[in-house]
Coordinates of C-alpha atoms and ligand atoms in Angstrom, one line a residue:
M191 CA -28.9 6.4 16.9
K192 CA -31.5 3.8 17.6
Q193 CA -30.6 0.4 16.2
S194 CA -34.2 -0.4 15.2
M195 CA -33.9 2.5 12.7
M196 CA -30.5 1.4 11.4
F197 CA -29.7 -0.9 8.5
I198 CA -27.2 -3.4 10.0
P199 CA -27.7 -6.8 8.3
T200 CA -25.3 -9.0 10.3
L201 CA -24.5 -12.5 9.3
R202 CA -23.8 -15.5 11.6
E203 CA -21.9 -17.5 9.0
I204 CA -18.6 -16.7 7.4
P205 CA -19.3 -15.7 3.7
S206 CA -17.7 -18.4 1.5
D207 CA -16.2 -15.9 -0.9
A208 CA -14.3 -13.9 1.7
D209 CA -10.9 -15.2 2.6
V210 CA -9.3 -12.5 4.8
R211 CA -10.5 -11.4 8.2
S212 CA -11.3 -7.8 7.4
H213 CA -13.5 -8.8 4.4
Q214 CA -15.3 -11.5 6.4
L215 CA -16.0 -9.3 9.3
L216 CA -17.0 -6.2 7.3
L217 CA -19.5 -8.4 5.6
R218 CA -20.7 -10.2 8.7
A219 CA -21.0 -7.1 10.8
G220 CA -23.0 -5.4 8.1
F221 CA -20.5 -2.7 7.1
V222 CA -20.3 -3.4 3.3
R223 CA -22.0 -5.5 0.6
Q224 CA -20.7 -6.5 -2.7
N225 CA -22.6 -5.5 -5.8
A226 CA -20.1 -6.8 -8.5
A227 CA -16.5 -8.0 -8.4
G228 CA -14.6 -5.3 -6.7
V229 CA -17.6 -3.0 -6.5
Y230 CA -19.1 -2.4 -3.0
S231 CA -21.8 -0.5 -1.2
F232 CA -20.9 1.0 2.1
L233 CA -23.9 0.3 4.4
P234 CA -24.6 2.9 7.2
L235 CA -21.9 1.6 9.6
G236 CA -19.3 1.3 6.9
K237 CA -20.2 4.8 5.7
K238 CA -19.7 6.1 9.2
V239 CA -16.2 4.7 9.4
L240 CA -15.4 6.1 6.0
Q241 CA -16.5 9.5 7.2
K242 CA -14.3 9.3 10.3
V243 CA -11.3 8.4 8.2
E244 CA -12.2 11.2 5.7
K245 CA -12.4 13.7 8.6
I246 CA -9.0 12.8 9.9
V247 CA -7.6 13.0 6.3
R248 CA -9.2 16.5 5.8
E249 CA -8.0 17.9 9.1
E250 CA -4.4 16.8 8.5
M251 CA -4.4 17.8 4.8
E252 CA -5.6 21.3 5.7
R253 CA -3.2 21.6 8.5
A254 CA -0.4 20.9 5.9
G255 CA -1.8 23.7 3.8
A256 CA -3.7 21.7 1.2
V257 CA -7.0 22.9 -0.1
E258 CA -10.0 20.7 -1.1
L259 CA -11.7 20.7 -4.4
L260 CA -13.7 18.1 -6.4
M261 CA -13.0 17.1 -9.9
P262 CA -15.2 14.9 -12.1
A263 CA -14.8 11.2 -12.3
L264 CA -15.8 11.4 -16.0
Q265 CA -12.8 12.5 -18.0
Q266 CA -12.5 13.2 -21.7
A267 CA -9.9 11.1 -23.7
E268 CA -8.2 14.3 -25.0
L269 CA -6.6 15.0 -21.7
W270 CA -5.1 11.5 -21.5
Q271 CA -4.0 11.7 -25.1
E272 CA -2.0 14.9 -24.3
S273 CA -0.1 13.1 -21.6
G274 CA 0.2 10.0 -23.6
R275 CA -1.4 7.8 -21.0
W276 CA -4.5 7.1 -23.0
Y277 CA -2.3 4.6 -24.9
S278 CA 0.0 3.4 -22.1
Y279 CA -2.5 3.0 -19.1
G280 CA -3.7 -0.3 -20.4
P281 CA -6.8 -2.3 -19.5
E282 CA -7.0 -1.0 -16.0
M283 CA -8.6 2.2 -17.3
M284 CA -12.4 2.0 -17.6
R285 CA -13.2 3.5 -21.0
M286 CA -16.5 4.4 -22.6
Q287 CA -18.0 6.5 -25.3
D288 CA -20.8 9.1 -25.1
R289 CA -23.7 9.3 -27.5
H290 CA -21.6 11.2 -30.0
N291 CA -19.0 8.4 -30.0
R292 CA -16.5 10.6 -28.1
D293 CA -14.1 8.7 -25.9
F294 CA -14.1 9.0 -22.1
A295 CA -12.6 7.3 -19.1
L296 CA -13.7 7.0 -15.6
G297 CA -10.7 8.5 -13.8
P298 CA -8.3 6.0 -12.2
T299 CA -6.3 9.0 -11.0
H300 CA -6.3 12.8 -11.8
E301 CA -2.9 14.0 -12.8
E302 CA -4.1 15.0 -16.2
M303 CA -7.3 16.6 -15.0
I304 CA -5.6 18.7 -12.3
T305 CA -2.7 19.7 -14.6
S306 CA -5.1 21.0 -17.2
L307 CA -7.1 22.9 -14.6
V308 CA -4.1 24.6 -13.1
R309 CA -2.4 25.4 -16.4
D310 CA -5.5 27.3 -17.5
E311 CA -5.7 29.4 -14.3
I312 CA -2.2 29.9 -13.0
N313 CA 0.6 31.5 -14.9
S314 CA 2.9 33.3 -12.5
Y315 CA 5.3 32.2 -9.8
K316 CA 3.5 34.5 -7.5
K317 CA 0.6 32.0 -7.3
L318 CA 2.8 29.1 -6.4
P319 CA 3.2 26.8 -4.5
L320 CA -0.3 25.4 -4.6
T321 CA -1.5 22.2 -3.1
L322 CA -5.0 20.9 -4.0
Y323 CA -6.7 17.7 -2.9
Q324 CA -10.0 15.9 -3.3
I325 CA -11.7 12.8 -1.8
Q326 CA -13.3 11.1 -4.7
T327 CA -14.3 7.8 -6.2
K328 CA -11.7 6.2 -8.5
F329 CA -12.2 3.5 -11.1
R330 CA -9.6 0.9 -12.0
D331 CA -10.5 -2.3 -13.7
E332 CA -8.1 -4.3 -11.6
K333 CA -6.9 -7.6 -13.0
R334 CA -7.5 -9.3 -9.6
P335 CA -10.0 -7.3 -7.5
R336 CA -9.8 -9.0 -4.1
F337 CA -10.0 -8.9 -0.4
G338 CA -13.2 -6.9 -0.6
I339 CA -12.6 -3.2 -0.4
L340 CA -8.9 -3.6 0.0
R341 CA -8.5 -3.9 -3.8
G342 CA -11.7 -2.7 -5.4
R343 CA -12.5 -1.7 -9.0
E344 CA -14.4 1.3 -7.6
F345 CA -12.9 2.8 -4.5
L346 CA -12.5 6.0 -2.6
M347 CA -9.2 7.8 -2.8
K348 CA -7.8 11.0 -1.4
D349 CA -5.6 12.4 -4.1
A350 CA -3.5 15.6 -3.8
Y351 CA -1.3 17.4 -6.2
S352 CA 1.2 20.2 -5.6
F353 CA 2.6 22.7 -8.0
H354 CA 5.8 24.5 -7.5
A355 CA 8.2 27.0 -9.1
N356 CA 11.3 25.2 -7.9
H357 CA 12.5 22.0 -6.3
E358 CA 13.1 23.4 -2.9
S359 CA 9.5 24.3 -2.7
L360 CA 8.5 20.8 -3.7
D361 CA 10.8 19.3 -1.1
E362 CA 9.2 21.5 1.6
V363 CA 5.6 20.5 0.7
Y364 CA 6.6 16.8 0.3
E365 CA 8.0 16.9 3.8
K366 CA 4.8 18.5 5.2
L367 CA 2.6 16.0 3.5
F368 CA 4.8 13.1 4.6
Q369 CA 4.2 14.3 8.1
A370 CA 0.5 14.7 7.5
Y371 CA 0.3 11.1 6.2
S372 CA 2.2 9.9 9.3
N373 CA -0.3 11.8 11.5
I374 CA -3.3 10.4 9.5
F375 CA -2.3 6.8 9.9
S376 CA -1.3 7.2 13.5
R377 CA -4.6 8.7 14.3
C378 CA -6.3 5.8 12.6
G379 CA -4.5 3.6 15.1
L380 CA -2.5 1.8 12.5
D381 CA 0.8 0.0 12.9
F382 CA 2.5 1.2 9.7
R383 CA 5.9 2.1 8.2
A384 CA 6.8 4.7 5.7
V385 CA 9.0 2.9 3.2
I386 CA 11.2 4.0 0.4
A387 CA 9.6 2.9 -2.8
D388 CA 10.3 2.6 -6.5
S389 CA 10.0 5.7 -8.6
G390 CA 11.2 4.2 -11.8
A391 CA 14.3 6.0 -13.3
M392 CA 14.0 8.9 -10.9
G393 CA 15.9 7.3 -8.0
G394 CA 14.7 6.0 -4.7
K395 CA 14.5 8.9 -2.4
D396 CA 11.7 10.7 -4.1
T397 CA 8.8 8.5 -3.3
H398 CA 7.5 6.8 -0.2
E399 CA 4.7 4.3 0.4
F400 CA 2.9 4.0 3.6
M401 CA 2.5 0.4 4.5
V402 CA 0.3 -1.1 7.1
L403 CA 2.0 -4.2 8.5
S404 CA -0.1 -7.2 7.8
D405 CA 0.4 -10.8 6.8
I406 CA -2.1 -10.4 3.9
G407 CA -0.1 -7.5 2.4
E408 CA 1.0 -7.9 -1.2
D409 CA 4.2 -6.0 -0.7
T410 CA 7.3 -7.0 1.2
I411 CA 9.0 -4.4 3.4
A412 CA 12.6 -4.7 4.4
Y413 CA 13.1 -2.9 7.6
S414 CA 15.8 -2.6 10.2
D415 CA 15.5 -4.4 13.6
S416 CA 17.1 -1.4 15.3
S417 CA 16.4 1.8 13.4
S418 CA 13.5 3.5 11.5
F419 CA 14.9 2.4 8.1
A420 CA 12.2 0.8 5.9
A421 CA 12.1 0.2 2.2
N422 CA 10.0 -1.7 -0.2
I423 CA 12.0 -4.9 -0.9
E424 CA 12.1 -3.8 -4.6
M425 CA 14.1 -0.8 -3.6
A426 CA 16.1 -1.6 -0.5
P427 CA 19.8 -1.1 -1.4
V428 CA 22.2 -3.9 -0.4
I429 CA 25.2 -2.5 1.4
V430 CA 27.4 -5.4 2.5
N431 CA 31.1 -5.7 3.1
Y432 CA 31.6 -9.1 1.7
E433 CA 34.4 -11.1 3.3
V434 CA 37.4 -11.8 1.1
S435 CA 38.2 -15.5 1.0
H436 CA 41.8 -16.7 1.5
E437 CA 41.3 -19.9 -0.4
A438 CA 44.0 -20.6 -3.0
E439 CA 42.8 -19.9 -6.6
A440 CA 42.1 -23.1 -8.6
Q441 CA 42.3 -23.3 -12.4
L442 CA 39.4 -22.7 -14.6
A443 CA 38.1 -26.1 -15.7
K444 CA 35.1 -27.4 -17.6
V445 CA 32.9 -29.9 -15.8
D446 CA 30.1 -32.1 -17.1
T447 CA 26.7 -31.2 -15.7
P448 CA 24.3 -33.2 -17.8
N449 CA 20.7 -32.1 -17.4
Q450 CA 21.5 -29.9 -14.4
H451 CA 19.9 -26.5 -15.0
S452 CA 18.9 -24.7 -11.8
I453 CA 21.4 -23.5 -9.1
E454 CA 19.7 -26.0 -6.8
E455 CA 20.5 -28.9 -9.2
V456 CA 24.0 -27.8 -10.1
S457 CA 25.0 -27.3 -6.5
K458 CA 23.7 -30.6 -5.5
F459 CA 25.2 -32.4 -8.5
L460 CA 28.6 -30.9 -7.9
S461 CA 28.3 -31.0 -4.0
V462 CA 29.1 -27.3 -3.6
P463 CA 27.0 -24.8 -1.6
K464 CA 24.8 -22.5 -3.6
E465 CA 26.8 -19.5 -2.6
K466 CA 29.7 -21.0 -4.6
C467 CA 27.6 -20.9 -7.8
I468 CA 27.2 -17.8 -10.0
K469 CA 23.6 -17.4 -11.3
S470 CA 23.7 -16.0 -14.8
M471 CA 20.5 -14.7 -16.4
L472 CA 20.1 -13.1 -19.8
F473 CA 17.8 -10.1 -19.9
K474 CA 16.5 -8.0 -22.7
V475 CA 16.8 -4.4 -21.6
D476 CA 15.0 -2.2 -24.0
D477 CA 16.8 -3.4 -27.2
Q478 CA 20.0 -4.6 -25.6
Y479 CA 21.0 -8.0 -24.2
V480 CA 22.4 -7.9 -20.7
L481 CA 23.8 -10.9 -18.8
V482 CA 23.1 -10.4 -15.1
L483 CA 25.1 -12.2 -12.5
V484 CA 24.3 -12.8 -8.8
R485 CA 25.6 -15.3 -6.3
G486 CA 23.6 -18.6 -6.3
D487 CA 21.9 -17.9 -3.0
H488 CA 20.8 -14.4 -4.1
E489 CA 17.9 -13.3 -6.3
V490 CA 18.1 -10.8 -9.3
N491 CA 16.1 -7.6 -8.8
D492 CA 14.9 -6.5 -12.2
I493 CA 13.8 -3.1 -10.9
K494 CA 17.3 -2.3 -9.9
I495 CA 18.5 -3.3 -13.4
K496 CA 15.9 -1.0 -14.8
N497 CA 17.0 1.9 -12.6
I498 CA 20.7 1.4 -13.1
L499 CA 20.4 1.2 -16.9
E500 CA 17.7 3.9 -17.0
A501 CA 15.6 1.5 -19.1
S502 CA 11.9 1.4 -19.8
V503 CA 11.5 -2.4 -20.3
V504 CA 13.4 -5.2 -18.6
E505 CA 12.4 -8.7 -19.5
L506 CA 14.0 -12.1 -19.4
A507 CA 15.3 -13.3 -22.7
T508 CA 13.5 -16.3 -24.1
P509 CA 15.4 -19.7 -24.4
K510 CA 15.5 -19.1 -28.2
E511 CA 17.0 -15.7 -27.8
A512 CA 19.6 -17.0 -25.3
K513 CA 20.6 -19.7 -27.8
E514 CA 21.0 -17.1 -30.5
V515 CA 23.1 -14.7 -28.4
L516 CA 25.1 -17.0 -26.1
G517 CA 24.9 -20.3 -28.0
C518 CA 23.0 -22.3 -25.4
T519 CA 19.7 -22.3 -23.6
I520 CA 18.9 -21.2 -20.1
G521 CA 20.6 -23.5 -17.5
S522 CA 24.1 -23.4 -18.8
L523 CA 24.5 -19.7 -19.4
G524 CA 27.6 -18.0 -18.0
P525 CA 29.9 -14.9 -18.2
V526 CA 33.1 -16.5 -19.5
G527 CA 33.9 -15.5 -23.1
V528 CA 30.7 -13.6 -23.7
P529 CA 30.6 -11.5 -27.0
S530 CA 31.3 -7.9 -26.5
S531 CA 27.8 -7.0 -27.8
V532 CA 26.4 -8.3 -24.5
C533 CA 27.0 -6.3 -21.4
I534 CA 27.6 -8.0 -18.1
L535 CA 26.0 -6.5 -15.1
S536 CA 27.1 -8.3 -11.9
D537 CA 26.2 -8.0 -8.3
H538 CA 28.9 -6.9 -5.9
A539 CA 28.9 -10.2 -4.1
V540 CA 30.1 -12.1 -7.2
K541 CA 33.3 -10.0 -7.3
F542 CA 34.4 -11.5 -4.0
M543 CA 33.8 -15.1 -5.0
V544 CA 36.7 -17.5 -5.2
N545 CA 36.6 -20.8 -7.2
G546 CA 33.0 -20.4 -8.1
I547 CA 30.9 -22.4 -10.6
C548 CA 29.2 -20.9 -13.6
G549 CA 27.5 -22.0 -16.8
A550 CA 29.9 -22.6 -19.8
N551 CA 27.5 -21.4 -22.5
E552 CA 27.5 -25.0 -23.7
E553 CA 24.6 -27.4 -23.2
G554 CA 25.2 -29.5 -20.0
M555 CA 28.5 -27.9 -19.2
H556 CA 29.7 -25.6 -16.4
F557 CA 33.0 -24.0 -15.4
S558 CA 34.6 -24.7 -12.0
G559 CA 37.4 -22.6 -10.4
V560 CA 35.9 -19.4 -11.6
N561 CA 37.6 -16.3 -10.1
P562 CA 35.7 -13.3 -11.3
L563 CA 38.5 -10.8 -10.9
R564 CA 40.8 -13.1 -12.8
D565 CA 38.5 -14.7 -15.4
L566 CA 35.8 -12.3 -16.2
E567 CA 36.0 -9.2 -18.4
N568 CA 34.0 -6.2 -19.2
I569 CA 31.8 -6.4 -16.1
Q570 CA 30.0 -3.6 -14.5
Y571 CA 29.6 -4.3 -10.8
E572 CA 26.4 -2.9 -9.3
D573 CA 23.9 -3.6 -6.6
V574 CA 21.4 -5.8 -8.6
R575 CA 20.1 -8.3 -6.1
F576 CA 17.2 -8.3 -3.7
I577 CA 18.0 -7.6 -0.1
Q578 CA 17.6 -10.7 2.2
E579 CA 16.7 -11.1 5.8
G580 CA 19.8 -11.0 8.0
D581 CA 21.6 -8.6 5.6
P582 CA 23.0 -5.4 7.4
S583 CA 20.4 -2.6 7.3
P584 CA 21.4 -0.1 4.6
D585 CA 21.6 2.7 7.1
G586 CA 24.3 0.7 9.0
K587 CA 22.1 0.2 12.0
G588 CA 21.1 -3.4 12.8
K589 CA 19.9 -6.2 10.5
V590 CA 17.2 -6.4 8.0
V591 CA 13.9 -8.2 8.7
F592 CA 10.9 -8.6 6.4
A593 CA 7.3 -7.9 6.9
K594 CA 4.3 -7.9 4.6
G595 CA 2.5 -4.6 4.1
I596 CA -0.7 -3.2 2.7
E597 CA -0.1 0.1 0.8
V598 CA -2.5 2.7 2.1
G599 CA -0.7 5.8 0.9
H600 CA 1.8 7.0 -1.6
V601 CA 3.7 10.3 -1.8
F602 CA 5.6 11.0 -5.0
K603 CA 7.7 13.7 -6.5
L604 CA 6.5 13.9 -10.1
G605 CA 8.8 16.6 -11.3
T606 CA 7.7 17.9 -14.7
R607 CA 6.4 14.7 -16.2
Y608 CA 2.9 16.1 -16.7
S609 CA 3.5 19.8 -16.9
E610 CA 5.9 19.3 -19.8
A611 CA 3.7 17.0 -21.7
M612 CA 0.6 19.2 -21.1
N613 CA 2.3 22.5 -21.3
A614 CA 1.6 23.7 -17.8
T615 CA 4.0 26.6 -17.6
F616 CA 4.4 29.7 -15.4
L617 CA 6.5 32.8 -15.7
D618 CA 9.3 33.0 -13.2
E619 CA 10.8 36.1 -11.5
N620 CA 12.7 36.9 -14.6
G621 CA 9.6 36.6 -16.8
K622 CA 10.9 33.3 -18.2
S623 CA 8.4 30.5 -19.0
R624 CA 9.1 27.3 -17.2
P625 CA 7.1 24.0 -16.6
M626 CA 5.6 23.7 -13.1
I627 CA 7.2 21.2 -10.8
M628 CA 4.7 18.8 -9.4
G629 CA 4.1 16.3 -6.6
C630 CA 1.3 13.9 -6.1
Y631 CA 0.0 12.2 -3.0
G632 CA -2.6 9.5 -2.6
I633 CA -4.4 7.7 0.2
G634 CA -6.7 4.8 -0.3
V635 CA -9.5 5.9 2.0
S636 CA -11.6 2.8 1.5
R637 CA -8.6 0.6 1.6
T638 CA -7.5 2.3 4.9
V639 CA -10.9 1.2 6.4
A640 CA -10.1 -2.4 5.4
A641 CA -6.6 -2.1 6.7
I642 CA -7.9 -1.0 10.1
A643 CA -10.4 -3.8 10.2
E644 CA -7.5 -6.2 9.4
Q645 CA -5.4 -5.0 12.3
F646 CA -8.2 -4.6 14.8
N647 CA -10.3 -7.7 15.3
D648 CA -10.6 -10.8 17.4
E649 CA -12.5 -14.1 17.3
N650 CA -15.8 -12.3 18.1
G651 CA -15.6 -9.5 15.6
L652 CA -14.3 -6.1 14.9
V653 CA -12.5 -4.0 17.5
W654 CA -12.6 -0.4 16.3
P655 CA -10.1 2.2 17.7
R656 CA -12.2 5.1 19.0
S657 CA -10.9 7.5 16.4
V658 CA -12.6 5.7 13.5
S659 CA -15.3 3.7 15.3
P660 CA -18.8 4.2 13.8
F661 CA -20.1 5.0 17.3
D662 CA -18.3 5.5 20.6
L663 CA -20.8 3.5 22.8
H664 CA -23.1 0.6 22.4
L665 CA -26.0 0.9 24.8
V666 CA -27.7 -2.5 25.1
P667 CA -30.7 -3.1 27.3
I668 CA -31.1 -6.9 27.8
N669 CA -34.9 -6.9 27.8
T670 CA -36.7 -3.8 26.5
K671 CA -40.0 -5.2 27.8
Q672 CA -38.8 -4.7 31.3
E673 CA -40.0 -1.2 32.2
D674 CA -37.1 -0.4 34.6
Q675 CA -34.5 -1.4 31.9
K676 CA -36.3 0.6 29.2
E677 CA -36.6 3.6 31.4
L678 CA -33.0 3.6 32.5
S679 CA -31.8 2.9 29.0
D680 CA -33.8 5.8 27.6
K681 CA -32.5 8.1 30.3
L682 CA -28.9 7.0 29.6
Y683 CA -29.3 7.4 25.9
E684 CA -30.4 11.0 26.3
L685 CA -27.6 11.7 28.7
L686 CA -24.8 10.0 26.8
T687 CA -25.7 11.4 23.4
K688 CA -24.7 14.9 24.7
D689 CA -21.0 13.9 24.6
Y690 CA -20.8 10.7 22.7
E691 CA -22.0 9.0 19.6
V692 CA -24.3 6.2 20.9
L693 CA -25.8 3.2 19.2
Y694 CA -28.8 2.2 21.2
D695 CA -29.9 -1.4 20.7
D696 CA -33.6 -0.9 21.3
R697 CA -34.5 -4.0 19.3
M698 CA -36.7 -6.8 20.7
E699 CA -34.1 -9.4 20.2
R700 CA -32.8 -12.1 22.5
P701 CA -29.8 -11.1 24.6
G702 CA -27.6 -13.7 22.8
V703 CA -28.3 -12.1 19.5
K704 CA -27.7 -8.6 20.8
F705 CA -24.4 -9.5 22.4
A706 CA -23.2 -11.4 19.4
D707 CA -24.1 -8.4 17.1
S708 CA -22.5 -6.0 19.5
D709 CA -19.2 -8.0 19.6
L710 CA -19.3 -8.3 15.8
I711 CA -19.8 -4.5 15.3
G712 CA -17.0 -3.8 17.8
L713 CA -17.7 -0.4 19.3
P714 CA -15.1 0.5 22.0
I715 CA -17.5 0.4 25.0
R716 CA -20.7 -1.5 25.6
I717 CA -23.1 -0.5 28.4
T718 CA -25.5 -3.3 29.3
V719 CA -28.6 -2.5 31.1
G720 CA -30.0 -5.6 32.8
K721 CA -31.4 -7.0 36.0
R722 CA -29.9 -4.4 38.3
A723 CA -31.5 -1.5 36.4
A724 CA -33.8 -0.7 39.3
E725 CA -30.7 -0.1 41.5
G726 CA -29.1 2.1 38.9
I727 CA -26.4 -0.4 38.2
V728 CA -25.2 -1.3 34.6
E729 CA -22.4 -3.3 33.2
V730 CA -19.6 -1.6 31.3
K731 CA -17.5 -3.8 29.0
I732 CA -14.4 -2.7 27.2
R733 CA -14.4 -4.3 23.7
Q734 CA -10.6 -4.3 23.3
T735 CA -9.6 -6.0 26.5
G736 CA -12.8 -7.8 27.4
E737 CA -12.7 -6.2 30.8
S738 CA -16.1 -5.7 32.3
M739 CA -17.3 -4.0 35.5
E740 CA -20.6 -3.2 37.3
I741 CA -21.0 0.5 37.7
N742 CA -23.5 2.7 39.4
T743 CA -24.9 5.1 36.7
E744 CA -23.7 8.0 38.9
N745 CA -20.1 7.0 38.0
L746 CA -20.8 6.1 34.4
I747 CA -19.4 9.1 32.7
E748 CA -16.3 9.0 34.9
T749 CA -15.8 5.3 33.9
I750 CA -16.3 6.0 30.2
E751 CA -13.9 8.9 30.4
K752 CA -11.3 6.7 32.0
F753 CA -11.5 4.0 29.3
I754 CA -12.3 5.9 26.1
V755 CA -9.2 7.0 24.2
K756 CA -9.6 10.7 23.2
Ligands
LIG53 P1 -1.4 -1.0 -5.7 O1 0.1 -1.2 -5.9 O2 -1.9 -1.5 -4.5 O3 -2.2 -1.4 -7.0 P2 -1.1 1.7 -6.7 O4 0.4 1.8 -6.7 O5 -1.7 1.3 -8.0 O6 -1.5 0.6 -5.6 P3 -1.6 4.5 -6.4 O7 -1.8 4.7 -7.8 O8 -0.4 5.1 -5.8 O9 -1.7 2.9 -6.0 O10 -2.9 5.0 -5.6 C1 -2.9 5.7 -4.4 C2 -3.5 4.8 -3.3 O11 -4.8 4.4 -3.7 C3 -2.8 3.6 -3.0 O12 -1.7 3.9 -2.0 C4 -3.8 2.7 -2.3 O13 -4.0 3.0 -1.0 C5 -5.1 3.1 -3.1 N1 -5.5 2.1 -4.1 C6 -4.9 1.9 -5.2 N2 -5.6 0.9 -5.9 C7 -6.6 0.6 -5.2 C8 -7.7 -0.3 -5.3 N3 -7.8 -1.1 -6.4 N4 -8.6 -0.4 -4.3 C9 -8.5 0.3 -3.2 N5 -7.5 1.2 -3.0 C10 -6.6 1.4 -4.0
LIG54 MG1 -2.4 -0.5 -8.8

């Protein structure tokens, strides 16, 4: 493609509204432009990268046995009313009415649409399993659209849905798609982890998120320093053999702690380490009050509480509620002598504490000498805390370290959540009607482009891996007015386009401008045609390493072959 015919509006300055590298560079290198908050145009170069990612996605999905279709973005409210999500989805759903005042949404996802499609056409186990996917624009009115195309309000997603007659079949397809996702992100060149994620009350092993490691990621991943274990910090189980202390048990005693509320304050005031304090927090779990205990140096994980108690809503009690239930406000709450109407859920670590400190349910008072096994009653000991760096890896191999991650993909065993609500049934071998078992699998295609840009850049611009680069080669004559340079460039362009995608900078720009643009755009190899054109000598520069060499055009293909990753 001749650059004079392209539309690549590069910028020299860093746009003031872009605060992460990928966003800055995708704007500066002319890949995308913002139209409204979280709404972007993909300019020709950006569109090319999208297409490359889409192609990889399609190849791997088809290899895993999925079939492509395309569903409408415009979805009638009735479908969402059937599943109940018309009411529960909240303000993220873009809603509208047509001229007859009928309610519609612009699809944020397609479980309802696909379930209705499949239920109308498939009614026998003989036609299952079936895995369908599409690559399509989604709409979500995100509260905080940010980082450019990383979190848009209109974005491109690959979403797949599988339908099964039994759980074994779902497990099989889930495995296959898990592998397909690993292949997709590897082929995009990304450094990623597949992490165990939260699936609500369904338990941890039935959903994985694919996370690209990056400091700007919004999720924290806990992974092992010596195995492949990785989990979203929300889900990582804590498996620690706490040491039993041999300290002699002291008596339970009340101590004054005027105006000392937080663990920080209390431990300082009483000169005891934080791990000697018991943190007590009152939660409202659905309609029940639950006092949750963790060691002072640990943090409560409310998602674990939600899963353990199979609850739908877990929220902190207000100070007023705490006063009503336990007789004092937050800051002096504790587990000693709690009314039996309040359950106590404690982290395992608390059980092994000796002579701890906890709130006395009296303003400005704490207990010292608390020995949970001796002093506390009606406690359920569970894993309710967040894992921490340095904890043993839950698989028993190595220690846990943290990293930030960008979620680019998500695979999820849905079960019969939608098929039951929407009556998507089939007849099994015995002629019995049963709800279909489903899985769903998403990839943020446009987000993946941003994640690649985030991992592949340097101070001069983007550095695309070949697999997703908008072009393979950048052919740059220094001065197109020089006949020998133009002639050689034209000849090389013709030759190279046979095997490669070539961007030919035939513009009448100064060399400085051409080089700066070329670095910004970041194609894997630049071929510069300059002063030595008459001798048939060109410069080949590898974008990723900065390595450059003078090459006789006779050896050009060979050199490109050596450096370009297949
Ligand atoms: P997030 O936690 O980032 O909001 P999500 O859990 O809402 O993601 P899913 O509903 O699982 O995401 O959607 C599937 C995939 O779509 C995600 O893994 C992500 O890659 C992508 N995605 C989700 N929301 C956006 C968005 N606002 N902009 C771009 N991509 C998105
Ligand atoms: Mg979301």
